[in-house]
mmCIF file of C-alpha atoms in Angstrom:
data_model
loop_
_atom_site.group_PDB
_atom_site.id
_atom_site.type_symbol
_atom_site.label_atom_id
_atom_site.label_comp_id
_atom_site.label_asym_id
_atom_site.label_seq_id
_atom_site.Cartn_x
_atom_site.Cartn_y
_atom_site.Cartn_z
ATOM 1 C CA UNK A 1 -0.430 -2.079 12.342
ATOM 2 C CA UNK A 2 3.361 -1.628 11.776
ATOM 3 C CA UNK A 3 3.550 -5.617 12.521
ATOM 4 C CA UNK A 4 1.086 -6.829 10.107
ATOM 5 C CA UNK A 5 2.867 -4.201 7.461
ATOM 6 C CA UNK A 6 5.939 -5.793 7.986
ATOM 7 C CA UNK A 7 4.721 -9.317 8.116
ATOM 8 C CA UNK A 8 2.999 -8.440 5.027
ATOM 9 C CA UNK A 9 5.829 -7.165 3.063
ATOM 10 C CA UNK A 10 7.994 -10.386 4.265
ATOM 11 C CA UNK A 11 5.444 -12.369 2.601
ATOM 12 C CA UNK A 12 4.986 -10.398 -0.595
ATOM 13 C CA UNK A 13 8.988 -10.186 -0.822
ATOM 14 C CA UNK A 14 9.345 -13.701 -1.082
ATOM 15 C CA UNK A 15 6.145 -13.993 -3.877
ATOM 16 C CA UNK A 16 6.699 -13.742 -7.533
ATOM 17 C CA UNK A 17 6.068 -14.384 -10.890
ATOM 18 C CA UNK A 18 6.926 -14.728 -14.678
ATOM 19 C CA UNK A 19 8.098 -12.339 -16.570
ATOM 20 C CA UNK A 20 7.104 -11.287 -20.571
ATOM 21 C CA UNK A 21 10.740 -9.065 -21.323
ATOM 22 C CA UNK A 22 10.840 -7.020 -23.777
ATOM 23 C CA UNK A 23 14.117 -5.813 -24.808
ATOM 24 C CA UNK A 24 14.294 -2.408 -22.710
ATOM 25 C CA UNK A 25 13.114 -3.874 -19.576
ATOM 26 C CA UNK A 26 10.346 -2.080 -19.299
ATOM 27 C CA UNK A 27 6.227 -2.373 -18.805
ATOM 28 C CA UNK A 28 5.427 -2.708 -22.657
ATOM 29 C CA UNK A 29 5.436 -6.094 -24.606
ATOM 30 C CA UNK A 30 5.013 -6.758 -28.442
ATOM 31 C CA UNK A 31 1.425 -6.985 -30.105
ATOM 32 C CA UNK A 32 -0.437 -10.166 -29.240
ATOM 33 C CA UNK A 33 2.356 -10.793 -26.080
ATOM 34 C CA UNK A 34 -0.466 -11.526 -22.706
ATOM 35 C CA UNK A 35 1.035 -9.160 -19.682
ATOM 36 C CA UNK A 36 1.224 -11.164 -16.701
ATOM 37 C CA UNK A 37 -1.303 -9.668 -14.162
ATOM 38 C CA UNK A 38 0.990 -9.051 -11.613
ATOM 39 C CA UNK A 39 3.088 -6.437 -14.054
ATOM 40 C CA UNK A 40 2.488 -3.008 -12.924
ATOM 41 C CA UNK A 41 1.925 -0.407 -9.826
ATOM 42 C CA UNK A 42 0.314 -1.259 -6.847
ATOM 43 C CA UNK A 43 -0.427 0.343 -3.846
ATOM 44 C CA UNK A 44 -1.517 -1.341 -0.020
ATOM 45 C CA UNK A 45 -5.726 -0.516 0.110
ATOM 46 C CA UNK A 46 -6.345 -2.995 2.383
ATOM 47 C CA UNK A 47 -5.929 -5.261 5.499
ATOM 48 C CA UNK A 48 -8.041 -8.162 6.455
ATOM 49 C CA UNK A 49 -10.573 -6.800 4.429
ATOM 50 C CA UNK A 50 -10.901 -3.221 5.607
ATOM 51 C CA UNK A 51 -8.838 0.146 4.363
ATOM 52 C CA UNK A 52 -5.802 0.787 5.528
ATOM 53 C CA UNK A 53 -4.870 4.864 6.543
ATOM 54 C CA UNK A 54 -3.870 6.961 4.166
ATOM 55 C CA UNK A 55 -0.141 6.775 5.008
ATOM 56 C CA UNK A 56 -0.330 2.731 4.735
ATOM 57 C CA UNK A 57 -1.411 3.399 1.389
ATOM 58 C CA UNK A 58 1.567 5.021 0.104
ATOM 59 C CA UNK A 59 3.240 1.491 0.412
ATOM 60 C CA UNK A 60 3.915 0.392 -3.099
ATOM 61 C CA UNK A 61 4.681 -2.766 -5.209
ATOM 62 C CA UNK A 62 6.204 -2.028 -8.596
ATOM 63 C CA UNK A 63 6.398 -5.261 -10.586
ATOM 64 C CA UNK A 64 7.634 -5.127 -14.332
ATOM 65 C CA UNK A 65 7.894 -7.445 -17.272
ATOM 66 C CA UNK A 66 11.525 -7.778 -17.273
ATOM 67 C CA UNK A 67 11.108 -9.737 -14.025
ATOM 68 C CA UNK A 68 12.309 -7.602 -11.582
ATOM 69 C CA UNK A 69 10.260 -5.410 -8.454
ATOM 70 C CA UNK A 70 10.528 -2.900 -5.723
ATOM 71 C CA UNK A 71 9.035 -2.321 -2.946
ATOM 72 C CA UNK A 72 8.419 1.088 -0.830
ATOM 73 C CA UNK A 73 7.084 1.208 2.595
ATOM 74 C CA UNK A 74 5.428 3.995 4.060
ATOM 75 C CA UNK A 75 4.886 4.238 7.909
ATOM 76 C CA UNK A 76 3.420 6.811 10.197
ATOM 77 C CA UNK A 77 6.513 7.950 12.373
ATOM 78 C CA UNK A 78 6.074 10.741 15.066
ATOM 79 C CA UNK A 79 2.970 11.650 13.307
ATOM 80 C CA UNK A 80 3.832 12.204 10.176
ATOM 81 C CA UNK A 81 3.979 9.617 6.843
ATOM 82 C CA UNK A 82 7.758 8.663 5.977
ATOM 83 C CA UNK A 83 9.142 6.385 3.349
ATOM 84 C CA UNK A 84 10.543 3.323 5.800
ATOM 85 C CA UNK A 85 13.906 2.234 3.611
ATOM 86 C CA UNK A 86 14.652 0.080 6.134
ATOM 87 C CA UNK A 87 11.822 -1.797 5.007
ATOM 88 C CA UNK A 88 11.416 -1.289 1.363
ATOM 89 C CA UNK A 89 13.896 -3.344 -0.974
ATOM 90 C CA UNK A 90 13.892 -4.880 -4.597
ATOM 91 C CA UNK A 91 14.011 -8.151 -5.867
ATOM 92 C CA UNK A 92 12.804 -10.502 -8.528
ATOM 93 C CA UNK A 93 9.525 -12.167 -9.347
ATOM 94 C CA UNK A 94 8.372 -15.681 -11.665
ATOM 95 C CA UNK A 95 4.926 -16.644 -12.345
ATOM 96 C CA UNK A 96 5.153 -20.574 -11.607
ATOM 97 C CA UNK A 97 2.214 -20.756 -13.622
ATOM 98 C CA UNK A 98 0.509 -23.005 -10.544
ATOM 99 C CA UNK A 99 -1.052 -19.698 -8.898
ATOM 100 C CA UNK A 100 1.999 -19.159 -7.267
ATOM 101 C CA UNK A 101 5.041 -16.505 -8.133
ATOM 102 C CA UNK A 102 8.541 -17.405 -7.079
ATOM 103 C CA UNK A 103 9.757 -14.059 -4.992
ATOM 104 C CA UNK A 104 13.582 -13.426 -4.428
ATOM 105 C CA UNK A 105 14.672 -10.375 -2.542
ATOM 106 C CA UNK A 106 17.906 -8.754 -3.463
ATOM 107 C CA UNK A 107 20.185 -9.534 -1.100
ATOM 108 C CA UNK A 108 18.880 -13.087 0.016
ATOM 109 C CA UNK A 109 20.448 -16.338 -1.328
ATOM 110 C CA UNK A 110 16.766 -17.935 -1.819
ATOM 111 C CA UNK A 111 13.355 -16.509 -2.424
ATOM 112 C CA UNK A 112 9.962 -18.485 -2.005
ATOM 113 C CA UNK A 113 6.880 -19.493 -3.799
ATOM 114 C CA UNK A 114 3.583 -17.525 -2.422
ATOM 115 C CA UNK A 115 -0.256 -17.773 -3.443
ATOM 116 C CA UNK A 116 -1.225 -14.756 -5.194
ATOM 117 C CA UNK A 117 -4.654 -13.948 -6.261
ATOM 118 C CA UNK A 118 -6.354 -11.484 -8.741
ATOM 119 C CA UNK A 119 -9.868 -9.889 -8.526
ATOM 120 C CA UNK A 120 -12.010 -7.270 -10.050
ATOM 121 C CA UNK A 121 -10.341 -7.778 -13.449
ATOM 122 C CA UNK A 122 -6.992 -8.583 -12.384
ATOM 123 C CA UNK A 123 -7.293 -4.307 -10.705
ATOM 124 C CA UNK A 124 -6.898 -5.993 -6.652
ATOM 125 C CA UNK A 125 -4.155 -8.137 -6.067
ATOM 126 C CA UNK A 126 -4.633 -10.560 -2.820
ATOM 127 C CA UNK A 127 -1.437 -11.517 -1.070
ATOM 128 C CA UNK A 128 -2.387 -13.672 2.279
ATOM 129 C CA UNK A 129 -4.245 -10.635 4.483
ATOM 130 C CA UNK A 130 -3.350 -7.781 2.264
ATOM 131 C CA UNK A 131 -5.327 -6.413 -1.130
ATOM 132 C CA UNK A 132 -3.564 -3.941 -2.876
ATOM 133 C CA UNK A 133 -4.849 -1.902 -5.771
ATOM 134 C CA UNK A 134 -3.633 -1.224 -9.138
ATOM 135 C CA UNK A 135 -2.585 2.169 -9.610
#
Protein backbone atom coordinates (compact mmCIF):
# COMPACT_ATOMS: atom_id res chain seq x y z
CA UNK A 1 0.00 0.00 0.00
CA UNK A 2 2.84 2.39 1.07
CA UNK A 3 4.21 1.83 -2.71
CA UNK A 4 1.20 2.68 -4.61
CA UNK A 5 0.86 5.87 -2.00
CA UNK A 6 4.06 6.95 -2.94
CA UNK A 7 3.84 6.21 -6.59
CA UNK A 8 0.69 8.03 -6.39
CA UNK A 9 1.85 11.15 -4.84
CA UNK A 10 4.96 11.18 -7.46
CA UNK A 11 2.41 11.34 -10.04
CA UNK A 12 0.04 13.88 -8.55
CA UNK A 13 3.27 16.08 -7.64
CA UNK A 14 4.20 16.48 -11.03
CA UNK A 15 0.19 17.29 -12.21
CA UNK A 16 -1.18 20.74 -12.27
CA UNK A 17 -3.22 23.33 -13.38
CA UNK A 18 -4.27 27.03 -13.97
CA UNK A 19 -4.71 29.27 -11.63
CA UNK A 20 -7.73 32.24 -11.22
CA UNK A 21 -5.49 34.71 -8.47
CA UNK A 22 -7.04 36.90 -6.72
CA UNK A 23 -5.03 39.43 -5.05
CA UNK A 24 -4.58 37.72 -1.46
CA UNK A 25 -3.74 34.41 -2.77
CA UNK A 26 -6.33 32.79 -1.49
CA UNK A 27 -9.51 30.30 -2.48
CA UNK A 28 -12.00 33.23 -3.37
CA UNK A 29 -12.22 34.91 -6.89
CA UNK A 30 -14.31 38.02 -8.04
CA UNK A 31 -18.11 37.66 -9.10
CA UNK A 32 -18.58 35.97 -12.46
CA UNK A 33 -14.54 34.63 -12.21
CA UNK A 34 -15.13 30.30 -13.07
CA UNK A 35 -12.88 28.44 -10.16
CA UNK A 36 -10.84 25.94 -11.75
CA UNK A 37 -12.06 22.49 -10.48
CA UNK A 38 -9.01 21.43 -9.18
CA UNK A 39 -8.98 24.60 -6.50
CA UNK A 40 -9.67 23.33 -3.14
CA UNK A 41 -9.19 20.38 -0.36
CA UNK A 42 -8.91 16.99 -1.16
CA UNK A 43 -8.42 14.03 0.59
CA UNK A 44 -7.11 10.16 -0.83
CA UNK A 45 -10.79 7.95 -0.78
CA UNK A 46 -9.67 5.66 -3.07
CA UNK A 47 -7.32 3.16 -4.87
CA UNK A 48 -8.02 1.27 -7.98
CA UNK A 49 -11.44 1.76 -7.34
CA UNK A 50 -11.91 0.59 -3.77
CA UNK A 51 -11.49 2.71 -0.24
CA UNK A 52 -8.48 3.22 1.07
CA UNK A 53 -8.07 2.82 5.33
CA UNK A 54 -8.83 5.39 7.31
CA UNK A 55 -5.23 6.52 7.90
CA UNK A 56 -4.66 6.65 3.89
CA UNK A 57 -7.35 9.01 3.97
CA UNK A 58 -5.80 11.62 5.96
CA UNK A 59 -3.48 12.18 2.85
CA UNK A 60 -4.39 15.55 1.52
CA UNK A 61 -4.10 17.75 -1.66
CA UNK A 62 -4.62 21.45 -1.03
CA UNK A 63 -4.74 23.26 -4.37
CA UNK A 64 -5.55 27.12 -4.42
CA UNK A 65 -6.27 29.79 -6.96
CA UNK A 66 -3.13 31.60 -6.62
CA UNK A 67 -1.47 28.58 -8.26
CA UNK A 68 0.28 27.07 -5.68
CA UNK A 69 -0.39 23.34 -3.57
CA UNK A 70 0.63 21.12 -0.77
CA UNK A 71 0.60 17.97 -0.18
CA UNK A 72 0.38 15.84 3.27
CA UNK A 73 0.90 12.21 3.52
CA UNK A 74 -0.38 10.12 6.10
CA UNK A 75 0.99 6.52 6.66
CA UNK A 76 0.31 3.81 9.16
CA UNK A 77 3.75 3.48 11.07
CA UNK A 78 4.10 0.94 14.01
CA UNK A 79 0.42 0.91 14.14
CA UNK A 80 -0.50 4.05 14.50
CA UNK A 81 -1.45 7.01 11.63
CA UNK A 82 1.53 9.64 11.30
CA UNK A 83 1.90 12.60 9.04
CA UNK A 84 4.94 11.17 6.57
CA UNK A 85 6.95 14.75 5.88
CA UNK A 86 9.27 12.93 4.19
CA UNK A 87 6.73 12.48 1.72
CA UNK A 88 4.50 15.44 1.74
CA UNK A 89 5.89 18.69 -0.07
CA UNK A 90 4.45 21.82 -1.97
CA UNK A 91 4.63 22.97 -5.28
CA UNK A 92 2.81 24.66 -8.09
CA UNK A 93 -0.01 23.73 -10.41
CA UNK A 94 -1.37 25.15 -14.31
CA UNK A 95 -4.41 24.01 -15.95
CA UNK A 96 -3.02 23.47 -19.67
CA UNK A 97 -6.45 23.74 -20.61
CA UNK A 98 -5.91 20.22 -22.78
CA UNK A 99 -7.14 18.02 -19.65
CA UNK A 100 -3.87 18.14 -18.39
CA UNK A 101 -2.29 20.42 -15.33
CA UNK A 102 1.38 21.25 -15.46
CA UNK A 103 2.71 20.07 -11.74
CA UNK A 104 6.09 21.49 -10.36
CA UNK A 105 7.28 20.42 -6.97
CA UNK A 106 9.23 22.84 -4.89
CA UNK A 107 12.47 21.93 -4.98
CA UNK A 108 12.67 20.30 -8.57
CA UNK A 109 14.04 22.23 -11.60
CA UNK A 110 11.02 20.81 -13.89
CA UNK A 111 7.54 19.64 -13.19
CA UNK A 112 5.29 17.57 -15.70
CA UNK A 113 2.02 17.58 -17.44
CA UNK A 114 -0.52 14.74 -15.97
CA UNK A 115 -4.21 13.70 -17.03
CA UNK A 116 -6.53 14.74 -14.45
CA UNK A 117 -10.12 13.96 -14.41
CA UNK A 118 -13.30 15.26 -12.58
CA UNK A 119 -16.51 13.32 -11.64
CA UNK A 120 -19.62 13.58 -9.64
CA UNK A 121 -19.76 17.35 -10.21
CA UNK A 122 -16.24 18.10 -10.26
CA UNK A 123 -16.58 16.51 -5.96
CA UNK A 124 -13.91 13.20 -7.09
CA UNK A 125 -10.85 14.06 -8.62
CA UNK A 126 -9.15 11.00 -10.72
CA UNK A 127 -5.39 11.08 -10.87
CA UNK A 128 -4.10 7.70 -12.79
CA UNK A 129 -5.24 4.87 -9.92
CA UNK A 130 -6.17 7.25 -7.21
CA UNK A 131 -9.80 9.20 -6.61
CA UNK A 132 -9.68 11.60 -4.06
CA UNK A 133 -12.62 13.47 -2.62
CA UNK A 134 -13.38 17.00 -2.10
CA UNK A 135 -13.45 17.94 1.35
Amino acid sequence: MKKFILISFALISFISCSSNSSSDGGDTTDPGQTLDPIIGVWNLSKENGFDVNSCSAQSRYIFTNDGKFTFTQHSTINNECTLDSQNSYNGEWTNNDDGTYYIKRHGFTSGTDAPISFTNENQDMIIGKFTWAKQ
